[in-house]
Short mmCIF file of C-alpha atoms in Angstrom, two decimals:
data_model
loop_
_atom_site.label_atom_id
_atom_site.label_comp_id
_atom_site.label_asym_id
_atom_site.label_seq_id
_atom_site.Cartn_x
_atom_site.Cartn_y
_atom_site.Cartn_z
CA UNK A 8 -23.59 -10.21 11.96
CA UNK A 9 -21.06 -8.78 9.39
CA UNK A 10 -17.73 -8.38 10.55
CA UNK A 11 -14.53 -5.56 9.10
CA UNK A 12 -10.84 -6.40 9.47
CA UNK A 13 -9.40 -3.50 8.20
CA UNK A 14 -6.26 -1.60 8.71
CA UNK A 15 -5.46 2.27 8.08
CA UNK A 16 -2.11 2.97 7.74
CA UNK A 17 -0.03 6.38 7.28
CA UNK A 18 2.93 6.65 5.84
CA UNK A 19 6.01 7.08 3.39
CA UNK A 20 6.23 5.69 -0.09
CA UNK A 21 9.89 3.67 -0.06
CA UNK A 22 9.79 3.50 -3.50
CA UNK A 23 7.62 4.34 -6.91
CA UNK A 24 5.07 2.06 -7.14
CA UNK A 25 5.35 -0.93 -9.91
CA UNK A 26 3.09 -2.38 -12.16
CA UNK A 27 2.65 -6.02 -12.58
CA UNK A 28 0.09 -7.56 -14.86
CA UNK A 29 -1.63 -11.16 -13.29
CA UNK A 30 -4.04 -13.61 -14.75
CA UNK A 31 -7.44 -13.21 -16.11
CA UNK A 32 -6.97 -9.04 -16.89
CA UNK A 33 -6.25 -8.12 -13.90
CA UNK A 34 -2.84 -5.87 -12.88
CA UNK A 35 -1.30 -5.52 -9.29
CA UNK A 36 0.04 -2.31 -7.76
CA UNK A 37 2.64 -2.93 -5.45
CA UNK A 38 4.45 -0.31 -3.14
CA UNK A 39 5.86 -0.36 -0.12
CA UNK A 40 4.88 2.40 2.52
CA UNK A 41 7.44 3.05 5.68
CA UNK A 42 6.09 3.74 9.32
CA UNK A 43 7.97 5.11 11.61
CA UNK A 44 7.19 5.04 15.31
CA UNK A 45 9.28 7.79 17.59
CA UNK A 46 9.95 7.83 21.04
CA UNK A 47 12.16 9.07 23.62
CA UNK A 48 14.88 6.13 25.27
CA UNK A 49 13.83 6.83 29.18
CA UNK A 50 16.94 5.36 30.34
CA UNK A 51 19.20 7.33 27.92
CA UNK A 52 17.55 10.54 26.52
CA UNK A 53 18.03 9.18 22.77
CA UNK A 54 15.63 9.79 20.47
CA UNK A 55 14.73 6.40 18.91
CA UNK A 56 13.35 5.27 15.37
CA UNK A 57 11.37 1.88 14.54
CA UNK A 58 10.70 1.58 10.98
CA UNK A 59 7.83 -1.14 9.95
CA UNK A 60 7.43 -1.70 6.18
CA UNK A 61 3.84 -2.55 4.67
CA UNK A 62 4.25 -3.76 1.16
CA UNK A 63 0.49 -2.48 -0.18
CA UNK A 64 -1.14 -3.54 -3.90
CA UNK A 65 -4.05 -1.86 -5.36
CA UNK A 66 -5.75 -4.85 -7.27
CA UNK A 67 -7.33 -3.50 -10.89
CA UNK A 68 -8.83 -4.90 -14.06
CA UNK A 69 -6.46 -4.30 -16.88
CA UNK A 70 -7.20 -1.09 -18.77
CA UNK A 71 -8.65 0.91 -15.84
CA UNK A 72 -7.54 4.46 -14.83
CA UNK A 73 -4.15 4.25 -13.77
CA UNK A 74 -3.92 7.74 -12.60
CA UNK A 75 -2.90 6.86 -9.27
CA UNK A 76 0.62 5.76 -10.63
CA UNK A 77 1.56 9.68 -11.17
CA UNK A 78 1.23 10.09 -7.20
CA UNK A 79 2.39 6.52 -6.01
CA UNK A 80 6.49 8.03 -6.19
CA UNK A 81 9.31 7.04 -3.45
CA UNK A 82 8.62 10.01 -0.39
CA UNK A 83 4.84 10.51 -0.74
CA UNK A 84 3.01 10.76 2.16
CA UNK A 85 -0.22 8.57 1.35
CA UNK A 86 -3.18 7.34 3.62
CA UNK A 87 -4.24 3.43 3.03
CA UNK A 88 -6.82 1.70 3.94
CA UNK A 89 -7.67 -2.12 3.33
CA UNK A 90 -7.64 -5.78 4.41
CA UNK A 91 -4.32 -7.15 5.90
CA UNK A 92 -2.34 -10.45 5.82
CA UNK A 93 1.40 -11.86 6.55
CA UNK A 94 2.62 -13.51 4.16
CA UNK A 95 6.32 -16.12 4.92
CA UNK A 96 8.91 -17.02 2.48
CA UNK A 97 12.37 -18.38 3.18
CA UNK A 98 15.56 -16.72 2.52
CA UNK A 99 18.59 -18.03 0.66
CA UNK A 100 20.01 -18.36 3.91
CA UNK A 101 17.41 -20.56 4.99
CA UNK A 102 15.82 -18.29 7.44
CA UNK A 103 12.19 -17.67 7.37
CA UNK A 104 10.99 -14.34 7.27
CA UNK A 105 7.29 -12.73 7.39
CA UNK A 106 6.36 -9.97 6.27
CA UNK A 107 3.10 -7.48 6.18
CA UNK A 108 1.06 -7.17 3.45
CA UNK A 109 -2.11 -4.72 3.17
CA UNK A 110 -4.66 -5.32 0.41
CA UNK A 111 -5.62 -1.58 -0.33
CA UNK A 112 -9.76 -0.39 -0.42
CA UNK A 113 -8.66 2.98 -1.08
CA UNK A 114 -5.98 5.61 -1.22
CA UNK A 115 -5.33 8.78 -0.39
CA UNK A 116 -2.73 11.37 -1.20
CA UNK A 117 -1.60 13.54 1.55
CA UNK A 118 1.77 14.95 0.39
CA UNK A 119 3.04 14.39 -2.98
CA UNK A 120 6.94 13.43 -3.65
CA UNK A 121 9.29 16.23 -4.90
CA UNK A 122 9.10 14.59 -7.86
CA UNK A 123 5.40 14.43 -8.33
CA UNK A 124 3.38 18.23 -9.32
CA UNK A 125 0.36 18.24 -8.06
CA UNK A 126 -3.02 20.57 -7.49
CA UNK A 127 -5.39 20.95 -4.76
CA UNK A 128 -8.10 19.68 -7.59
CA UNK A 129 -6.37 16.11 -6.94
CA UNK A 130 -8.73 14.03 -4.72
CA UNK A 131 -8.68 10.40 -5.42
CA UNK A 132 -11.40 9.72 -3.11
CA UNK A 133 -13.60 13.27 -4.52
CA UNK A 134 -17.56 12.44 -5.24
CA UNK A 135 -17.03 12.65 -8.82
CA UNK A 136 -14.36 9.73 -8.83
CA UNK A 137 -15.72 6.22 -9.27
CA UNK A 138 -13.65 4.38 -6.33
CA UNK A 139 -13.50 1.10 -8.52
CA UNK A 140 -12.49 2.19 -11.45
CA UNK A 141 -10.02 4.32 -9.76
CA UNK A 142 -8.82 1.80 -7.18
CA UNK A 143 -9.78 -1.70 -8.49
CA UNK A 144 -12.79 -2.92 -6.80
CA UNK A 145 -12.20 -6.80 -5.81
CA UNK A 146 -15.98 -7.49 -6.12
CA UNK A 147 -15.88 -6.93 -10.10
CA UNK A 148 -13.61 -10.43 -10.33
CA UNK A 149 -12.37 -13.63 -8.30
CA UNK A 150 -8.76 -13.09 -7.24
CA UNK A 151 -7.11 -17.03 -6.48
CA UNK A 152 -4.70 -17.76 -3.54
CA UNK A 153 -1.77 -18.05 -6.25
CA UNK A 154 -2.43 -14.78 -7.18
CA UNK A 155 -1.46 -12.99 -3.66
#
């Protein structure tokens, strides 16, 4: 029996997304997205805010479509969807922290940063798009532990 472990997340770009180029051909998208759960202090009336921060990365072969990066800037409102982990590193302080980390399947744009034009034509997850090419399918090459 085949089993999923996948997470969809929605949420705010924190910043433009960067581009860092790995072993083997292969570059790494990285971004972190920002989401915010709301609710209503019962005790006092305040409105309260808890921000959680997902650092995501798109994993692609070198000299793919990076068309993504126009849409991937700080205040978009995107839609993820991939394979999660935690991932612990010590501070200089000597604290350990973890953090969440979300390997991304695909992407979608819902709202587009001031600073990013746009068209309804956009759809990176349209019929005519090739979803590995586009997004980096992890099938096409063997990603090692040092890479993550």
């Amino acid at each position: 029996m085949a089993t999923v472990f996948e997470t969809r997340l929605i949420g705010n770009l924190g910043k433009d997304a960067t581009v860092r180029k790995m072993d083997r051909g292969v570059v790494a998208i990285n971004f972190p997205v920002a989401h915010n759960k709301n609710w209503r202090d019962k005790r006092t009336g305040e409105s309260r805010t808890k921000t959680t921060w997902v650092n995501c990365t798109i994993w692609k072969k070198e000299g793919s479509n990076m068309r993504i990066l126009d849409f991937l800037k700080s205040g978009a409102l995107v839609e993820v969807v991939g394979t999660p982990y935690a991932k612990a590193f010590q501070q200089e302080d000597e604290t350990i922290k973890t953090e969440i980390r979300l390997n991304i399947a695909r992407t979608n744009i819902l709202r587009s940063s001031k600073n990013t034009s746009t068209s309804s034509d956009d759809n990176f997850n349209g019929e005519d798009d090739n979803n590995d090419e586009v997004y980096g399918a992890m099938d096409d090459f063997t990603l090692n532990e040092d890479d993550f």
